[in-house]
CSV table of C-alpha atoms in Angstrom, one decimal:
chain,number,residue,atom,x,y,z
A,1,MET,CA,3.9,54.0,-63.8
A,2,ILE,CA,5.6,51.4,-65.9
A,3,GLY,CA,3.6,49.9,-68.8
A,4,ILE,CA,4.7,46.4,-70.0
A,5,PHE,CA,3.3,44.6,-73.0
A,6,ASP,CA,3.7,41.3,-74.8
A,7,SER,CA,1.6,39.0,-76.9
A,8,GLY,CA,1.1,36.7,-74.0
A,9,ILE,CA,2.7,35.2,-70.9
A,10,GLY,CA,6.3,35.9,-72.0
A,11,GLY,CA,6.4,39.4,-70.6
A,12,LEU,CA,5.3,38.0,-67.2
A,13,GLY,CA,8.9,36.8,-66.6
A,14,THR,CA,10.3,40.2,-67.3
A,15,THR,CA,7.6,41.8,-65.1
A,16,SER,CA,8.5,39.4,-62.3
A,17,ALA,CA,12.2,40.4,-62.7
A,18,ILE,CA,11.4,44.1,-62.5
A,19,ARG,CA,9.1,43.5,-59.5
A,20,LYS,CA,11.9,41.7,-57.6
A,21,LYS,CA,14.4,44.6,-58.2
A,22,ALA,CA,11.8,47.3,-57.7
A,23,PRO,CA,9.1,46.1,-55.4
A,24,HIS,CA,7.5,49.6,-55.0
A,25,ALA,CA,7.2,50.3,-58.7
A,26,ASP,CA,3.7,50.7,-60.0
A,27,ILE,CA,3.1,48.5,-63.1
A,28,VAL,CA,0.4,47.9,-65.6
A,29,TYR,CA,0.6,44.9,-67.9
A,30,PHE,CA,-1.1,44.2,-71.2
A,31,GLY,CA,-1.0,40.7,-72.8
A,32,ASP,CA,-2.4,40.8,-76.3
A,33,LEU,CA,-3.6,37.2,-76.3
A,34,ALA,CA,-6.1,37.8,-79.1
A,35,ASN,CA,-3.3,38.5,-81.5
A,36,MET,CA,-0.7,36.0,-80.1
A,37,PRO,CA,1.7,35.0,-81.5
A,38,TYR,CA,3.5,38.1,-82.7
A,39,GLY,CA,6.4,36.2,-84.2
A,40,PRO,CA,5.0,35.4,-87.7
A,41,ARG,CA,3.5,38.9,-88.2
A,42,PRO,CA,5.0,41.4,-90.7
A,43,THR,CA,6.6,44.6,-89.4
A,44,GLU,CA,3.7,46.9,-90.4
A,45,GLU,CA,1.2,44.8,-88.4
A,46,LEU,CA,3.6,44.7,-85.4
A,47,PHE,CA,3.8,48.4,-85.6
A,48,HIS,CA,0.0,48.8,-85.3
A,49,LEU,CA,-0.3,46.2,-82.6
A,50,THR,CA,2.5,47.9,-80.6
A,51,LEU,CA,0.9,51.4,-81.1
A,52,ASP,CA,-2.5,50.1,-79.9
A,53,ALA,CA,-0.9,48.4,-76.8
A,54,MET,CA,1.1,51.5,-75.8
A,55,MET,CA,-1.9,53.8,-76.3
A,56,PHE,CA,-4.0,51.5,-74.1
A,57,LEU,CA,-1.3,51.4,-71.4
A,58,ARG,CA,-0.8,55.2,-71.5
A,59,ALA,CA,-4.6,55.6,-71.0
A,60,LYS,CA,-4.1,53.4,-67.9
A,61,GLY,CA,-1.5,55.7,-66.5
A,62,ALA,CA,1.8,54.3,-67.9
A,63,THR,CA,4.5,56.9,-68.7
A,64,GLU,CA,7.4,54.5,-69.3
A,65,PHE,CA,7.3,51.3,-71.3
A,66,VAL,CA,8.9,47.9,-71.6
A,67,ALA,CA,8.3,46.1,-74.9
A,68,ALA,CA,8.6,42.6,-73.4
A,69,CYS,CA,8.5,41.0,-76.8
A,70,ASN,CA,11.6,40.4,-79.0
A,71,SER,CA,9.5,40.6,-82.2
A,72,VAL,CA,8.9,44.2,-81.3
A,73,SER,CA,12.4,45.3,-82.3
A,74,VAL,CA,14.0,48.6,-83.2
A,75,SER,CA,12.3,48.5,-86.6
A,76,VAL,CA,9.0,48.8,-84.7
A,77,ILE,CA,10.1,50.9,-81.7
A,78,THR,CA,11.7,53.7,-83.7
A,79,PRO,CA,8.6,54.8,-85.6
A,80,ILE,CA,6.5,54.3,-82.5
A,81,THR,CA,8.7,56.9,-80.6
A,82,ASP,CA,8.2,59.2,-83.6
A,83,VAL,CA,4.5,59.0,-83.1
A,84,PHE,CA,4.6,59.6,-79.4
A,85,GLY,CA,7.6,61.9,-79.4
A,86,THR,CA,11.0,60.8,-78.2
A,87,SER,CA,11.0,63.4,-75.4
A,88,GLN,CA,7.8,62.0,-74.0
A,89,THR,CA,8.3,58.3,-74.4
A,90,ARG,CA,10.9,56.2,-72.7
A,91,ILE,CA,10.8,52.6,-73.8
A,92,ILE,CA,13.1,49.6,-73.2
A,93,GLU,CA,13.1,46.7,-75.7
A,94,MET,CA,14.6,43.3,-75.0
A,95,VAL,CA,17.6,43.1,-77.4
A,96,GLY,CA,19.8,46.0,-76.5
A,97,PRO,CA,19.9,45.1,-72.8
A,98,ALA,CA,20.6,41.5,-73.6
A,99,ALA,CA,23.6,42.3,-75.8
A,100,ARG,CA,25.1,44.8,-73.4
A,101,ALA,CA,24.7,42.4,-70.4
A,102,LEU,CA,26.1,39.4,-72.2
A,103,ALA,CA,29.1,41.4,-73.5
A,104,ARG,CA,30.0,42.2,-69.9
A,105,HIS,CA,30.1,38.5,-69.0
A,106,THR,CA,31.6,36.8,-72.0
A,107,SER,CA,34.0,37.2,-74.9
A,108,GLU,CA,32.9,34.0,-76.5
A,109,ASP,CA,31.5,34.1,-80.0
A,110,HIS,CA,29.9,30.7,-79.8
A,111,ILE,CA,26.4,32.1,-79.1
A,112,LEU,CA,23.1,30.8,-80.4
A,113,VAL,CA,20.0,32.9,-80.2
A,114,ILE,CA,16.7,31.1,-80.5
A,115,ALA,CA,13.7,33.3,-81.4
A,116,THR,CA,10.6,33.8,-83.5
A,117,ILE,CA,10.5,34.2,-87.2
A,118,ALA,CA,10.0,38.0,-86.9
A,119,THR,CA,13.0,38.4,-84.6
A,120,VAL,CA,15.3,36.3,-86.8
A,121,ARG,CA,14.0,38.2,-89.9
A,122,SER,CA,14.7,41.6,-88.4
A,123,GLY,CA,18.4,40.9,-87.9
A,124,ILE,CA,18.3,42.9,-84.7
A,125,TYR,CA,20.2,40.5,-82.6
A,126,GLU,CA,23.1,40.3,-85.0
A,127,ARG,CA,23.4,44.1,-85.2
A,128,ALA,CA,23.1,44.6,-81.4
A,129,PHE,CA,25.7,41.9,-80.6
A,130,GLN,CA,28.1,43.2,-83.3
A,131,GLN,CA,28.0,46.6,-81.6
A,132,GLN,CA,29.2,44.8,-78.5
A,133,GLY,CA,32.0,43.0,-80.4
A,134,LEU,CA,30.2,39.6,-80.4
A,135,SER,CA,28.8,37.5,-83.2
A,136,VAL,CA,25.8,35.2,-82.9
A,137,GLU,CA,24.0,32.5,-84.8
A,138,MET,CA,20.3,32.7,-85.1
A,139,LEU,CA,17.6,30.0,-85.2
A,140,ALA,CA,13.9,30.4,-85.6
A,141,VAL,CA,11.8,28.1,-83.5
A,142,PRO,CA,8.4,29.1,-84.9
A,143,LEU,CA,6.0,26.8,-83.0
A,144,LEU,CA,7.5,27.1,-79.5
A,145,ALA,CA,5.9,30.4,-78.3
A,146,SER,CA,2.3,29.3,-79.2
A,147,ALA,CA,3.0,25.8,-77.7
A,148,ILE,CA,4.0,27.4,-74.4
A,149,GLU,CA,0.9,29.6,-74.4
A,150,ARG,CA,-1.3,26.4,-75.0
A,151,GLU,CA,0.6,24.5,-72.3
A,152,VAL,CA,1.3,21.4,-74.5
A,153,SER,CA,2.8,18.2,-73.3
A,154,SER,CA,6.4,17.8,-72.4
A,155,GLU,CA,6.8,15.4,-75.3
A,156,GLU,CA,5.5,18.0,-77.8
A,157,VAL,CA,7.9,20.6,-76.4
A,158,GLN,CA,10.8,18.2,-76.8
A,159,HIS,CA,9.9,17.6,-80.4
A,160,ILE,CA,9.7,21.4,-81.1
A,161,ILE,CA,13.0,22.2,-79.4
A,162,ALA,CA,14.9,19.3,-81.0
A,163,PRO,CA,16.3,21.5,-83.9
A,164,ALA,CA,17.6,24.0,-81.3
A,165,ILE,CA,19.4,21.4,-79.4
A,166,GLN,CA,20.9,19.9,-82.6
A,167,LYS,CA,21.9,23.4,-83.8
A,168,ALA,CA,23.6,24.4,-80.6
A,169,ILE,CA,25.6,21.2,-80.5
A,170,SER,CA,26.5,21.4,-84.2
A,171,ILE,CA,28.0,24.9,-83.8
A,172,GLN,CA,29.5,24.1,-80.4
A,173,ALA,CA,27.6,26.9,-78.8
A,174,LYS,CA,28.7,27.9,-75.3
A,175,THR,CA,25.7,30.2,-74.6
A,176,LEU,CA,22.0,29.8,-75.6
A,177,VAL,CA,20.1,33.1,-75.6
A,178,PHE,CA,16.3,33.2,-75.2
A,179,GLY,CA,15.3,35.6,-78.0
A,180,CYS,CA,11.7,35.3,-77.1
A,181,THR,CA,10.2,36.0,-73.7
A,182,GLN,CA,8.0,32.9,-73.8
A,183,PHE,CA,11.0,30.6,-74.1
A,184,PRO,CA,12.3,30.8,-70.5
A,185,PHE,CA,9.1,28.9,-69.5
A,186,VAL,CA,10.6,25.7,-71.1
A,187,ARG,CA,14.1,26.3,-69.6
A,188,GLU,CA,14.0,23.0,-67.7
A,189,GLU,CA,13.1,21.0,-70.8
A,190,LEU,CA,15.9,22.6,-72.7
A,191,LEU,CA,18.5,21.9,-70.0
A,192,ARG,CA,17.2,18.4,-69.6
A,193,SER,CA,17.7,17.8,-73.4
A,194,PHE,CA,21.2,19.1,-73.3
A,195,SER,CA,22.0,17.0,-70.2
A,196,GLU,CA,20.7,13.9,-71.8
A,197,ARG,CA,23.3,14.5,-74.6
A,198,GLU,CA,26.0,15.3,-72.0
A,199,TYR,CA,26.4,18.7,-73.5
A,200,LYS,CA,27.1,21.7,-71.2
A,201,ILE,CA,25.8,25.1,-72.2
A,202,ASP,CA,24.9,28.3,-70.4
A,203,VAL,CA,21.4,29.6,-70.8
A,204,PHE,CA,20.8,33.4,-70.9
A,205,ASP,CA,17.5,35.0,-70.2
A,206,PRO,CA,17.4,38.8,-71.0
A,207,SER,CA,14.7,39.5,-68.5
A,208,ASP,CA,17.2,40.4,-65.7
A,209,ALA,CA,19.2,42.7,-68.0
A,210,VAL,CA,16.0,44.5,-68.9
A,211,ALA,CA,15.0,44.8,-65.3
A,212,ASP,CA,18.4,46.2,-64.4
A,213,GLU,CA,18.0,48.9,-67.1
A,214,ALA,CA,14.4,49.6,-66.1
A,215,VAL,CA,15.4,50.2,-62.5
A,216,THR,CA,18.1,52.6,-63.7
A,217,MET,CA,16.1,54.5,-66.3
A,218,PHE,CA,12.6,54.5,-64.9
A,219,ASP,CA,10.8,56.0,-61.8
A,220,VAL,CA,10.4,52.9,-59.6
A,221,SER,CA,9.0,54.7,-56.6
A,222,GLY,CA,5.3,54.1,-55.8
A,223,SER,CA,2.9,52.0,-53.9
A,224,GLY,CA,3.7,48.7,-55.6
A,225,THR,CA,0.4,48.4,-57.4
A,226,ILE,CA,0.2,46.0,-60.3
A,227,HIS,CA,-2.7,45.5,-62.8
A,228,PHE,CA,-3.0,43.0,-65.6
A,229,TYR,CA,-5.1,43.3,-68.8
A,230,VAL,CA,-5.5,40.8,-71.6
A,231,SER,CA,-7.3,41.0,-74.9
A,232,LYS,CA,-8.5,37.4,-74.6
A,233,SER,CA,-8.9,35.2,-71.5
A,234,SER,CA,-6.4,32.4,-71.0
A,235,ASN,CA,-6.2,29.7,-68.2
A,236,VAL,CA,-2.4,29.5,-68.8
A,237,PHE,CA,-2.0,33.2,-68.4
A,238,SER,CA,-4.1,33.3,-65.3
A,239,GLN,CA,-2.3,30.4,-63.8
A,240,THR,CA,1.1,31.9,-64.5
A,241,VAL,CA,0.1,35.3,-63.0
A,242,ARG,CA,-1.0,33.5,-59.8
A,243,GLU,CA,2.3,31.5,-59.6
A,244,LEU,CA,4.4,34.6,-60.1
A,245,PHE,CA,2.4,37.3,-58.3
A,246,GLY,CA,0.0,35.6,-55.9
A,247,ASP,CA,-3.7,34.7,-55.9
A,248,THR,CA,-5.1,38.1,-55.1
A,249,VAL,CA,-4.0,39.8,-58.4
A,250,GLN,CA,-6.9,40.7,-60.7
A,251,ILE,CA,-6.8,40.1,-64.4
A,252,GLU,CA,-9.2,42.1,-66.6
A,253,CYS,CA,-10.1,41.1,-70.1
A,254,VAL,CA,-10.7,44.0,-72.6
A,255,ASN,CA,-12.1,43.4,-76.0
A,256,GLU,CA,-11.1,46.6,-77.6
A,257,ILE,CA,-7.8,48.5,-76.9
A,258,SER,CA,-7.2,50.5,-80.0
A,259,GLY,CA,-7.0,54.2,-79.4
C-alpha cells in the first residue's frame, strides 16, 4: 500500500496523478491540517511531523511512501530513512522527480521555482537542478499555501501571487515550477495574470513526474482502495477530495497520530 502525506490539500493533486496512472494501487493519505502550513517550520520540527505521519501511515498498512510536500526535502527524508531503515523504507519526495523530468524536456536555464520559505531555505531545488545541468531562480511565496487551504477570494490570491508574476517577468523566465503541492490549485489565476500582461510562460507541476516514478518504483497492484485521514477537519479538504475522487470517499479525522 502506498502512503501519501502532506500538510493539507496539496498532496491530493499528487494522489490524483498516481491514481490516474495506477488505478488499482491501494492508497492511504494523511493530511496534517492541524499543523498546516509546513512551509515556515524549522527542519527539526518538520522531521518530527514527518516521522509521526509516516508511523501513522505505516500503522494503516503503508509500506511505500510519497512525501507530497516540498518542504519535506532531503534534509528531512535522509534522517527519516535512517530511523526506519533504508532497506525497509522506499520514499519518493517531490524535488528529485521534478528536476529529472524537467531536464528531459528543456535545456533552458530561465526557470523560476515558487515555493514555501522552508523549501527555499533548504536549497534543495538548486542542488537537484544543478545535478541535471540546469540552474533555477527561487522565490518564496509564504502566504499562498495557507490562503489556498482557506479558499480565499480570487482578489486576495492575485495580490499574493503578484510578486511571483513580477519576478518571472523580470528574469524572463520561460518555465514556472510549482515548488509547493498546494500551488497548482491556483494555476488558472497565475496563467490569467501572465496572460493579462501578454507574457507567455510554461507552468510545470511535479505531480505527474512523481506519479511516473511511483508507478515504476512501487507495487501498484491491488484492489484500488483509497482512505483519507486528517488531523483536523476542513471543508476545503473535503470538497477537494469529492471533486477529485468522488462523493463516496470517506475522510476520517484523527486527533492523535504520533507513534
